[in-house]
Coordinates of C-alpha atoms and ligand atoms in Angstrom, one line a residue:
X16 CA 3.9 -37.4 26.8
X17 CA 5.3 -35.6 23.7
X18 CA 7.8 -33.6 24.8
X19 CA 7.1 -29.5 24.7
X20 CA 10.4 -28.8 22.8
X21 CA 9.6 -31.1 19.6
X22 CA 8.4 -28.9 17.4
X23 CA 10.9 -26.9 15.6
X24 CA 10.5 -23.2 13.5
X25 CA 12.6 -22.2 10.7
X26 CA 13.3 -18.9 9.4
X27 CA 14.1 -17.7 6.2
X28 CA 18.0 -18.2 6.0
X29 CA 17.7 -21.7 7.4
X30 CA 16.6 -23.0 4.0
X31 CA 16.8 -22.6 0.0
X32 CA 15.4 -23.8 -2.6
X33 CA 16.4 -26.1 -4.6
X34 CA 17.2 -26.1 -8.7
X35 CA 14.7 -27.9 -10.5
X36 CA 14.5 -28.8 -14.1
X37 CA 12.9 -25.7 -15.9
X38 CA 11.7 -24.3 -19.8
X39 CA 10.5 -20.7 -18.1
X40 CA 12.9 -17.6 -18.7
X41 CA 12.7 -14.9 -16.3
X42 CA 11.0 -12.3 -18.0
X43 CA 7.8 -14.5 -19.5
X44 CA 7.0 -15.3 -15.6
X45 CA 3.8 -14.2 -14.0
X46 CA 3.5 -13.3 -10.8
X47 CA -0.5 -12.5 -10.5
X48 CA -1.6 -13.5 -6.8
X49 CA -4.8 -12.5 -5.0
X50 CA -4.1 -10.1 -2.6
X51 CA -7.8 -11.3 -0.6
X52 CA -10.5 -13.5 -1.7
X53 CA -11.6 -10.8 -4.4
X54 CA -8.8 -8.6 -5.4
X55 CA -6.0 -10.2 -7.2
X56 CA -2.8 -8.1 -8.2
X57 CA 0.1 -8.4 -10.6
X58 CA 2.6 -8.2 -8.2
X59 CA 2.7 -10.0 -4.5
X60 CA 3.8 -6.9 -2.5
X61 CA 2.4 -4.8 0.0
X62 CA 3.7 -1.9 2.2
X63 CA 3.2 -2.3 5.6
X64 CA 0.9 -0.1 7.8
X65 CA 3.5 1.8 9.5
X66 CA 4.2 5.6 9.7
X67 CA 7.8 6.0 8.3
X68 CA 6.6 3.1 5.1
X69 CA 2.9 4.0 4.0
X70 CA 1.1 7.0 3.5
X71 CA -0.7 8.5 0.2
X72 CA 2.4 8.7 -1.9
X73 CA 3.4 5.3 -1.1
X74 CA 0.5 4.0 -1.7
X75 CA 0.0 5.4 -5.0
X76 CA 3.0 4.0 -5.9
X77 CA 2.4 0.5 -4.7
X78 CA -0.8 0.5 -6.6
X79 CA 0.9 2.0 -9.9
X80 CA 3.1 -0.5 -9.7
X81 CA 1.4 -3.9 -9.6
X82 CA 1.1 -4.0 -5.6
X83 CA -1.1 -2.3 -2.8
X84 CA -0.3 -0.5 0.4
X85 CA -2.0 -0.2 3.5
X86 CA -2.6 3.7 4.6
X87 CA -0.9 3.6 8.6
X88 CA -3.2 4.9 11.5
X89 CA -1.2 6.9 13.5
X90 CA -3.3 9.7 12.1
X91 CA -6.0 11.2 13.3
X92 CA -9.6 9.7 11.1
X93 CA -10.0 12.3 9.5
X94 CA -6.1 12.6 8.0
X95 CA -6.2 9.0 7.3
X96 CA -9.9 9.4 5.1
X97 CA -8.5 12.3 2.9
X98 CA -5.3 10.2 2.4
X99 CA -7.7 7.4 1.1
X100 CA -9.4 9.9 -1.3
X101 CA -6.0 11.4 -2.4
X102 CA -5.1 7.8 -3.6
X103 CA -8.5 7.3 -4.9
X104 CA -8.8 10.6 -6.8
X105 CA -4.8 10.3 -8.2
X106 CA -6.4 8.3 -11.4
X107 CA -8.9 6.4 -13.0
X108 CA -11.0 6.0 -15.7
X109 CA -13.3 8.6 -15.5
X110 CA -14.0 10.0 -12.5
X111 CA -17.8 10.1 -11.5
X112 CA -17.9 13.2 -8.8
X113 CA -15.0 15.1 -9.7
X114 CA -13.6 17.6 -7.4
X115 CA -15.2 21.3 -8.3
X116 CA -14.6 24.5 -7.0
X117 CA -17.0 27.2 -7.1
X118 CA -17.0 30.5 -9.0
X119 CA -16.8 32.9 -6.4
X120 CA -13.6 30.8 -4.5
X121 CA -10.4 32.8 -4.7
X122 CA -7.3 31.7 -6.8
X123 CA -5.4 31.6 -3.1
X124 CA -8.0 28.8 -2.0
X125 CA -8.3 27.1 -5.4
X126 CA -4.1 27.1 -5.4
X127 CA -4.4 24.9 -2.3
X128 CA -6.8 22.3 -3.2
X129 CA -4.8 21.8 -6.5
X130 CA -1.7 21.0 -4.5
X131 CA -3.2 18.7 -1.8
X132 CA -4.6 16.6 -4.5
X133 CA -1.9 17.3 -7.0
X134 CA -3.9 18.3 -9.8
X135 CA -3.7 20.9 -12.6
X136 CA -7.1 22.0 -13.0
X137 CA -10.7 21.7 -11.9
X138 CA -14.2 21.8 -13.3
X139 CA -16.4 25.5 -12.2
X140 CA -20.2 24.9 -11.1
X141 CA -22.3 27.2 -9.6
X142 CA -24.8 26.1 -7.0
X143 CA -26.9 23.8 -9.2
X144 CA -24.2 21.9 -10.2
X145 CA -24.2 23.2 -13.4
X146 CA -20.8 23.6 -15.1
X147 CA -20.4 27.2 -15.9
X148 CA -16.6 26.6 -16.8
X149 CA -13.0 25.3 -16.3
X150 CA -10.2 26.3 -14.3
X151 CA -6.2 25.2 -15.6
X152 CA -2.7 25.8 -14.8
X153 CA -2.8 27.6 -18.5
X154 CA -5.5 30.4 -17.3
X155 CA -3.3 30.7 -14.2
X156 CA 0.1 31.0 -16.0
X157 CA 0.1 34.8 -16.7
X158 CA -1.5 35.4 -12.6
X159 CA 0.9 36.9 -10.5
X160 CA 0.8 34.9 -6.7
X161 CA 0.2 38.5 -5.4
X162 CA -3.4 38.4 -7.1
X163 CA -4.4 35.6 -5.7
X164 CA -6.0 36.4 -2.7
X165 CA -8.5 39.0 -4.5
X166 CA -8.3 37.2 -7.6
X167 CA -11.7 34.9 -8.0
X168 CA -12.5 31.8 -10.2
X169 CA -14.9 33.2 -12.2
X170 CA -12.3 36.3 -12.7
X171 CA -9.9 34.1 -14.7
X172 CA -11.5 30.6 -15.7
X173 CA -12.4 29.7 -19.5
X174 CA -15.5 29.7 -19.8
X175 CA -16.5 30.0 -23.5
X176 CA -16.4 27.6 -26.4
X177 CA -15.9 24.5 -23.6
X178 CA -15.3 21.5 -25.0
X179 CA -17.5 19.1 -23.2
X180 CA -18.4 15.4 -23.8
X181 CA -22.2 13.5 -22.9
X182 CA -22.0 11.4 -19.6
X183 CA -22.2 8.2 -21.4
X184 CA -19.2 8.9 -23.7
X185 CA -17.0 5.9 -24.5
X186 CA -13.3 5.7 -23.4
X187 CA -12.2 5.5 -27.4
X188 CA -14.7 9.0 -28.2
X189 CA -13.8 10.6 -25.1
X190 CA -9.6 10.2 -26.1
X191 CA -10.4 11.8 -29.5
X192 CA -12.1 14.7 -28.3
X193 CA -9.4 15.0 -26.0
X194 CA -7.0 14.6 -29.0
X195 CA -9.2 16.6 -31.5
X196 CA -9.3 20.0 -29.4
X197 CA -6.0 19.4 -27.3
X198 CA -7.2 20.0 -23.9
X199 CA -6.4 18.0 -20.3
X200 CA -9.9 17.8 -19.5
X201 CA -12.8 16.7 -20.9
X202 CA -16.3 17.3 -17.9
X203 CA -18.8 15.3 -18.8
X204 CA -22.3 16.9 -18.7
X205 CA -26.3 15.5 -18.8
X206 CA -29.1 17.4 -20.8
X207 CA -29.4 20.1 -18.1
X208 CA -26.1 21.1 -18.3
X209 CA -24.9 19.1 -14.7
X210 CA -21.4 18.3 -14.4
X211 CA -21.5 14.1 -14.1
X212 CA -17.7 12.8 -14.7
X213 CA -14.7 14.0 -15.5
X214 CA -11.8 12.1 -18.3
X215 CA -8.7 13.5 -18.0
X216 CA -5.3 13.2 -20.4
X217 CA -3.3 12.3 -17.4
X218 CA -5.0 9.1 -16.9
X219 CA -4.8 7.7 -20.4
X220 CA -0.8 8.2 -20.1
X221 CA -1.1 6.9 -16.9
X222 CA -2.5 3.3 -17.7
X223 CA 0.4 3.2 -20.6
X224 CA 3.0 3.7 -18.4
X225 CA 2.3 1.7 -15.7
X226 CA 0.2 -1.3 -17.1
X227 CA 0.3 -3.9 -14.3
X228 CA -1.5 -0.9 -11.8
X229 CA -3.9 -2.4 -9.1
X230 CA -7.2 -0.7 -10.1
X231 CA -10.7 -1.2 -9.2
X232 CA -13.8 -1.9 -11.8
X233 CA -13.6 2.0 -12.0
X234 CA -10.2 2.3 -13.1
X235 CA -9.2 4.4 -9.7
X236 CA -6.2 2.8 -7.5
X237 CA -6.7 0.7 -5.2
X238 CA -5.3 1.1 -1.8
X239 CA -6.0 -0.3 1.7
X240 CA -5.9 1.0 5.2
X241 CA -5.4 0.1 9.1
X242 CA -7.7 0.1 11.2
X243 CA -7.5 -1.0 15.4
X244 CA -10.7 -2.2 17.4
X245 CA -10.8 0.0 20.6
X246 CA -12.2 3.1 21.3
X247 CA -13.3 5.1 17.6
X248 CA -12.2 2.0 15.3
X249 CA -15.3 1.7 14.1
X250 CA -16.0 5.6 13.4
X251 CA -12.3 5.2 11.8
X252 CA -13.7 2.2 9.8
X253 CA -17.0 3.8 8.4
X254 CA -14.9 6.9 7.7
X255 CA -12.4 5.2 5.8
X256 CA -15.1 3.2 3.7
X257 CA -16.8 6.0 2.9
X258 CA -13.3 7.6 1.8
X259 CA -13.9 4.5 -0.8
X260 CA -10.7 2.2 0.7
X261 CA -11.0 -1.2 -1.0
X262 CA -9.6 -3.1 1.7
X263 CA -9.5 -2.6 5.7
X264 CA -7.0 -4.1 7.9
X265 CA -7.4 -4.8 11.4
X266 CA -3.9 -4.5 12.5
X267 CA -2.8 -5.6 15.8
X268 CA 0.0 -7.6 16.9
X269 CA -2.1 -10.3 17.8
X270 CA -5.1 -11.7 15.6
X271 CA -6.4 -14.4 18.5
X272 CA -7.1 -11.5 20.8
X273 CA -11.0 -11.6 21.2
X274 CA -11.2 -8.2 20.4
X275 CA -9.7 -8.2 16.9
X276 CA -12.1 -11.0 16.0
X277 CA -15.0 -9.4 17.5
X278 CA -14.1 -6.0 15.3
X279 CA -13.8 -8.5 12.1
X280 CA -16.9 -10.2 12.3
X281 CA -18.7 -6.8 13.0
X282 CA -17.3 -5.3 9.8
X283 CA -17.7 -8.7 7.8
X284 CA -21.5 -8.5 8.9
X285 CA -22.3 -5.2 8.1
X286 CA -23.9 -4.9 4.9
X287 CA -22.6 -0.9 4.7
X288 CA -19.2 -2.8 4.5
X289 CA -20.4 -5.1 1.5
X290 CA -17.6 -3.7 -1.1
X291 CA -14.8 -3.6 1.4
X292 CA -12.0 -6.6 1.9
X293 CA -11.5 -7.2 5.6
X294 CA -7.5 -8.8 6.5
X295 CA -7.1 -10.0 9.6
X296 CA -3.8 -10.6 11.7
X297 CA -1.4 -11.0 13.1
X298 CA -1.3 -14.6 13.8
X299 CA 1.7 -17.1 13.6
X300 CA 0.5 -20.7 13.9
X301 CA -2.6 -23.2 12.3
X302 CA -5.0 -22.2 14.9
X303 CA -4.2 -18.8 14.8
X304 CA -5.2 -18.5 11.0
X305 CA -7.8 -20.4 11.5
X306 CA -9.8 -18.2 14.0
X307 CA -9.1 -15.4 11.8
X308 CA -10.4 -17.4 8.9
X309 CA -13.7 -18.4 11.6
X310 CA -14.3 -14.3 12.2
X311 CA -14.9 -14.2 8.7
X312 CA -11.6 -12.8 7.3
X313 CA -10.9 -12.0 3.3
X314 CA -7.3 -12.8 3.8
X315 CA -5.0 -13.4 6.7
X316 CA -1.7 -11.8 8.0
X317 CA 1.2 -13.9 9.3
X318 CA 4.0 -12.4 11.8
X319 CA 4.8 -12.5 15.3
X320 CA 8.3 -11.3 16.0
X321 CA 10.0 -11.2 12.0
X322 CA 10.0 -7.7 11.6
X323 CA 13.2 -6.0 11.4
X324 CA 12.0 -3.6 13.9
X325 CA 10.4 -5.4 16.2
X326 CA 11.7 -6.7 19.7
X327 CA 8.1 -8.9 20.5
X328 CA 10.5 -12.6 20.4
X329 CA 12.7 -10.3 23.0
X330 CA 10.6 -8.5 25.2
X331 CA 7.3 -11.2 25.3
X332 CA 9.2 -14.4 24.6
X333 CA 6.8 -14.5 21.9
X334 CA 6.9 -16.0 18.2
X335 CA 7.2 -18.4 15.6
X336 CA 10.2 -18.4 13.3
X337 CA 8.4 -16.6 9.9
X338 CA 8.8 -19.5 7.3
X339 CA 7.5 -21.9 9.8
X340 CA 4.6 -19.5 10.8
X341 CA 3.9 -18.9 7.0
X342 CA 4.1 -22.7 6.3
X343 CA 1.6 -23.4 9.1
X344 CA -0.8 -20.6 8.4
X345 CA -1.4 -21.5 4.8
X346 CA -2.5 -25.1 5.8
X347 CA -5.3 -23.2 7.3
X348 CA -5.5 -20.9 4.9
X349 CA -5.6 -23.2 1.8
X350 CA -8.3 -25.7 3.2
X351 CA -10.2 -22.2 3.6
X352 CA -9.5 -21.0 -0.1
X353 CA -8.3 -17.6 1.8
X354 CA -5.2 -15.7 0.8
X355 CA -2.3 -15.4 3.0
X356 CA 0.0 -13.0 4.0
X357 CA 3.8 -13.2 4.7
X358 CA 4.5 -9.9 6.7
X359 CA 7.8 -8.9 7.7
X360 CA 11.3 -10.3 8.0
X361 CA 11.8 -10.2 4.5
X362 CA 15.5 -8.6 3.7
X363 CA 16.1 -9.9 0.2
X364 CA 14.0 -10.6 -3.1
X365 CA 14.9 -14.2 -2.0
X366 CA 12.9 -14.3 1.0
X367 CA 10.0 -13.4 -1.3
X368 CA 9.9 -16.3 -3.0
X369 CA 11.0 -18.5 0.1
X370 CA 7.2 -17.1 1.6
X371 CA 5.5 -18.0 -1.8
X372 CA 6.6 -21.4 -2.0
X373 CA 6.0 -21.8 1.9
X374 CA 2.2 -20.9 0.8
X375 CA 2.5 -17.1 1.5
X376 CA 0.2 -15.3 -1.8
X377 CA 2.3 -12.3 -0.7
X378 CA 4.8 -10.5 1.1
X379 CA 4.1 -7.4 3.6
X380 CA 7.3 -5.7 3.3
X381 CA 8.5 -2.7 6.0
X382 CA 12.2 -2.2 6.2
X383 CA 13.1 -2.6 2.4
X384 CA 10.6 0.3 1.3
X385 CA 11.2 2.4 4.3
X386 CA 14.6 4.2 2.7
X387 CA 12.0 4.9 -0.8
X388 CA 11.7 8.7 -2.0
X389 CA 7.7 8.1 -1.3
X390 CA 8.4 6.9 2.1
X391 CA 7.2 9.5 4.6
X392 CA 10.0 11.8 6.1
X393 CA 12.8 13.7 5.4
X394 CA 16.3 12.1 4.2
X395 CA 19.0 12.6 6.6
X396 CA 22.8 12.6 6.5
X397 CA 25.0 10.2 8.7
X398 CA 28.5 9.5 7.8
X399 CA 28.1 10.7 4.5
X400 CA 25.5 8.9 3.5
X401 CA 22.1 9.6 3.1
X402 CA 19.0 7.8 5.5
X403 CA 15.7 7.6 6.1
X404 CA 13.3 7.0 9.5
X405 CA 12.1 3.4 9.8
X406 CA 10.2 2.7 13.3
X407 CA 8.6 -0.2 15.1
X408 CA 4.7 0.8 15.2
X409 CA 5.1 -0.4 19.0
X410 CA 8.4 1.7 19.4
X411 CA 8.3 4.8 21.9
X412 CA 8.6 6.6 19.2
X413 CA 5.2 5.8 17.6
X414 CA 3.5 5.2 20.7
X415 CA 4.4 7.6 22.7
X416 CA 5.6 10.6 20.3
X417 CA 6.6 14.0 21.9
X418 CA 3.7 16.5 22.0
X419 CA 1.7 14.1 19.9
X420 CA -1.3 11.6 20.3
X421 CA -1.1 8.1 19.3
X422 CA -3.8 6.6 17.5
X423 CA -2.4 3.0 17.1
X424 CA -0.9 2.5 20.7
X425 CA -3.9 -0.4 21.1
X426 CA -2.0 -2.5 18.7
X427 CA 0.1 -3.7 21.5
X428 CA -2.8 -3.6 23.4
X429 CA -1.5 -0.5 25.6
X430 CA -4.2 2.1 24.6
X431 CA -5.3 2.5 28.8
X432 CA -2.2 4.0 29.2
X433 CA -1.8 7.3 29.7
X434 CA 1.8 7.9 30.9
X435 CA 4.5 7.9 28.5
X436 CA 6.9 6.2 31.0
X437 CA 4.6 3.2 31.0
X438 CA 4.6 2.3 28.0
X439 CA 6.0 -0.9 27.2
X440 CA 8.0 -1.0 23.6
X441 CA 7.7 -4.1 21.3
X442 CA 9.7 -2.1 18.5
X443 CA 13.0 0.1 17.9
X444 CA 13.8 3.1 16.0
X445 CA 16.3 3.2 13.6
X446 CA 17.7 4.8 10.0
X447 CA 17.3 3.0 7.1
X448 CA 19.9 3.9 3.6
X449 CA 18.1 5.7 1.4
X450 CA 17.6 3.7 -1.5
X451 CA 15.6 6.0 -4.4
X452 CA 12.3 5.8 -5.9
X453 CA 10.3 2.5 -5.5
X454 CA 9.9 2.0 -8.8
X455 CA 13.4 0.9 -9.0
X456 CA 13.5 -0.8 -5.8
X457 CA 10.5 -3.1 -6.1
X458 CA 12.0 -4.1 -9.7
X459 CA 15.1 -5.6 -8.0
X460 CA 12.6 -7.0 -5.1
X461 CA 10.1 -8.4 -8.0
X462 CA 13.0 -9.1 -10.5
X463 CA 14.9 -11.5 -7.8
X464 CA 11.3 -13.6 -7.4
X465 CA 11.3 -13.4 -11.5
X466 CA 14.6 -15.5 -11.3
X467 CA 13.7 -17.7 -8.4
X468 CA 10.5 -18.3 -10.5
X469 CA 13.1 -19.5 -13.3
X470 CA 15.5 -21.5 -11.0
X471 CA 12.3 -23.7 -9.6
X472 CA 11.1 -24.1 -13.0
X473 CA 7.4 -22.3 -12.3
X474 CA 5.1 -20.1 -14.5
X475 CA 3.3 -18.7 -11.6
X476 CA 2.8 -18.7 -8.3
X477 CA 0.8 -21.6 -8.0
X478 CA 3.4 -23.6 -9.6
X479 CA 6.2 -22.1 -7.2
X480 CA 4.0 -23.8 -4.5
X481 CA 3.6 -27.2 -6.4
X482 CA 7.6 -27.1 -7.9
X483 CA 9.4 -25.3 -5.0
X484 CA 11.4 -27.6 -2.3
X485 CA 13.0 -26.3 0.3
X486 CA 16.6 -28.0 1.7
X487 CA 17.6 -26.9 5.6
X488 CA 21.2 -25.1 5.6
X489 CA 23.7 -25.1 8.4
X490 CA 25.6 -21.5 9.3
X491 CA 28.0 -23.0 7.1
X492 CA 25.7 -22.5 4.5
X493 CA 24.6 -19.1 5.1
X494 CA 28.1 -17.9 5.1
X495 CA 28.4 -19.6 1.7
X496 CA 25.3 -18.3 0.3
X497 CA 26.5 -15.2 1.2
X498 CA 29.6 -13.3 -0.5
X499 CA 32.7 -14.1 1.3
X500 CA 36.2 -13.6 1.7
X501 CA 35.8 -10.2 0.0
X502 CA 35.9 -6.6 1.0
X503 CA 32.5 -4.7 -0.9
X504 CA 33.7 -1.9 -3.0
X505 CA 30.9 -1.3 -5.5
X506 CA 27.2 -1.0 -4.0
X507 CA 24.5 -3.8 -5.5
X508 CA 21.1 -2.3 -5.7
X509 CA 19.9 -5.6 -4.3
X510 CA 22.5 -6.6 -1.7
X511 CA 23.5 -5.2 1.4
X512 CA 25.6 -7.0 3.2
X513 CA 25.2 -10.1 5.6
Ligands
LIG605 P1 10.1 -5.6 8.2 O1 9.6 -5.7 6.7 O2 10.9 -6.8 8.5 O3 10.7 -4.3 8.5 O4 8.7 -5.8 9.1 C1 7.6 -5.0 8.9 C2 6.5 -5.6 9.8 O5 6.9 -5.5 11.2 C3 5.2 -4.8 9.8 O6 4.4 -5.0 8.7 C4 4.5 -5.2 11.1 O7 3.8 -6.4 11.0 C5 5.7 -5.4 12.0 N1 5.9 -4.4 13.0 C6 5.6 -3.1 12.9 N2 6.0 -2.5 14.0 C7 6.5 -3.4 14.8 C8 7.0 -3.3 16.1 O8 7.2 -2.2 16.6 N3 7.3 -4.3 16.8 N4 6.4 -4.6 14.1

């Protein structure tokens, strides 16, 4: 009989990749990958599901640039839908059913809605739909906050000589009407006078500045969210598709449970569900991405036990070493033609590219975008420097949290539970440095793959797969690849420390 110990997993710093012969520099790479079967992006990241890394201002961010991120669901259903339509609603082309406000609402009410979806301005219509005007920051400018409350719409909006445009208008006709008359916002309008779209200013700059945006056919972000498979998932599910989420996630820390298949195939068969991307994981070996891939899966999810967070190889004995488990999956996953997902244990851009040329597509990353501005939570300070919250979602923190519910306790499977005493932790809580805006930290992230891309010699991703090869490394060689016999006096923005 073979015996049980023969197989053996490897983890990120036990290989590297070897130089190869190469005519590519690093900035004429591309990193295009398909995120599932039918959404590709321009860059291979995504932020994980978890409550201190992804809610709507990460995920807009993400999405601007180049990635995705999946909404967490530690939120109650209806919290985590209006965070899909904040991300939604945050830009596009032209927006088909615009947010309106009606004449008679006060400025006080019309002050909030702005700032929830952090927007300037808003179309007026009266019952019919009709647009009887427009509301802006430059009517409001001259408003003392005192007036609000008794202040209405109708009171202050423009409402004569508005410059409208026909609901058919062309990108190019509705930018020079824009241009011609110098206003944010152009409502579009049919023959009878109804309110149909909206362009605004804001997204024209918008697809300029950040041209490698994940967007769907509409020109609106796209953004994904995480769903369980006990108790309201499905209620959570219809809401969030409704909400207009491009892609669901059924997140649990184990794929093969029969539940999270049976919660798969359910969405995968629906027909309501026919525009939605379904991921599916956690899994960490062939068979596991395989019954994800039978359920019916768009794209599978690879980690048990990598995260920086989690304690699951500790507490459950449970896991496969991630490059091994990534290596395995995508045999499954490449027979299948279905994208695969490297999720957690990555620490440096290196890693990254260590998952891609294992046959990861791309990278779920936790810890590295926990410390970012659009993280959720406050900065704290500790020693003098400056930190951020970063939590295991099956920490007693995020399952049990004081004088709070929590909505994503079934991950681990503990959702019967009641008592916070008995709940069993797969995760820590920590701090994280603070590390800025994620703009600048995903270009380090993306910048490393860029010259790993170079070193191997690979246009794209595909190539990185067909070029990369991987040698094994002693601790010898991790304290070499690392810097050494040095004390750190200047911070790297992509470096650490060992
Ligand atoms: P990391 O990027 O190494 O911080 O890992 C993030 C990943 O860890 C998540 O995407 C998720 O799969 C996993 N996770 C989240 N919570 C826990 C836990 O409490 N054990 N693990």
């Amino acid at each position: 009989l073979p015996s049980p110990f023969q197989k053996l997993g490897l983890a990120y710093d036990d290989v590297l990749l070897l130089p190869e012969e190469t005519d590519v520099i690093p900035s004429e790479v591309d990193t295009t990958t398909r995120l599932t079967r039918e959404i590709t992006m321009k860059v291979p990241a995504i932020s994980a599901a978890m409550d201190t890394v992804t809610e709507s201002d990460m995920a807009i961010a993400m999405a601007r640039n180049g990635g995705i991120g999946v909404l967490h669901r530690n939120l109650s259903i209806d919290d985590q839908a209006s965070q899909v339509d904040v991300v939604k609603r945050s830009e596009s082309g032209m927006i088909t059913d615009p947010l309106t406000v009606h004449p008679d609402v006060s400025l006080a009410e019309l002050d909030k809605l702005c700032g929830r979806f952090h927007i300037s301005g808003l179309p007026v219509v009266d019952n019919d739909d009709r647009l009887v005007g427009i509301i802006t920051n430059r009517d409001m400018r001259f408003i003392a906050s005192e007036d609000y409350d008794h202040l209405k719409v109708r009171d202050v909006m423009t409402k004569e000589n508005l410059i409208t445009g026909p609901s058919n208008i062309t990108k190019d006709d509705a930018h020079r009407l824009l241009a011609k008359y110098k206003v944010e916002k152009l409502p579009l309008v049919d023959d009878a006078g109804k309110l149909t779209g909206l362009i605004t200013v804001k997204d024209f700059v918008k697809t300029e500045q950040y041209p490698d945006a994940t967007k769907d056919g509409q020109g609106r972000l796209r953004v994904a969210a995480g769903i369980g498979f006990l108790g309201d998932a499905w209620q959570r599910a219809t809401a969030l598709m409704e909400a207009g989420v491009d892609v669901l996630v059924v997140d649990t820390a184990n794929g093969q449970a029969h539940l999270a298949c049976d919660m798969i195939s359910r969405i995968k068969n629906d027909p309501a569900f026919r525009d939605v991307q379904v991921i599916g994981g956690n899994i960490a070996t062939r068979a596991g991405a395989q019954a994800m891939i039978d359920a019916g899966v768009d794209a599978v999810k690879v980690g048990v036990g990598p995260g920086s967070i989690c304690t699951t190889r500790v507490v459950a004995g449970v896991g496969v070493p991630q490059l091994t488990a990534v290596y395995e999956a995508a045999q499954a996953c490449r027979a299948a033609d279905v994208p695969c997902i490297a999720d957690g244990g990555i620490h440096y851009s290196g890693d990254i590219a260590k998952a891609l040329v294992a046959g990861a597509d791309s990278v779920m990353l936790g810890g590295t975008l926990a410390g970012c501005e659009e993280a959720p939570g406050e900065k704290v300070l500790l020693h003098g420097k400056q930190y951020k919250l970063y939590r295991g979602m099956g920490s007693l923190g995020a399952m049990a949290p004081r004088g709070k519910k929590s909505y994503s306790k079934d991950r681990y499977f503990q959702a019967d539970v009641t008592s916070n005493d008995k709940v069993v932790p797969e995760g820590i809580e920590g701090e994280v440095p603070y590390r800025g805006p994620l703009n600048a930290v995903l270009y380090q992230m993306i910048g490393g793959l860029h010259q790993s891309m170079f070193y191997i010699g690979a246009h794209n991703i595909a190539e990185m797969r067909e070029r990369g090869h991987f040698i094994r490394i002693t601790d010898a060689g991790l304290r070499e690849s690392h810097p050494h016999d040095i004390v750190m006096t200047a911070e790297a923005p992509n470096y650490s420390g060992f």
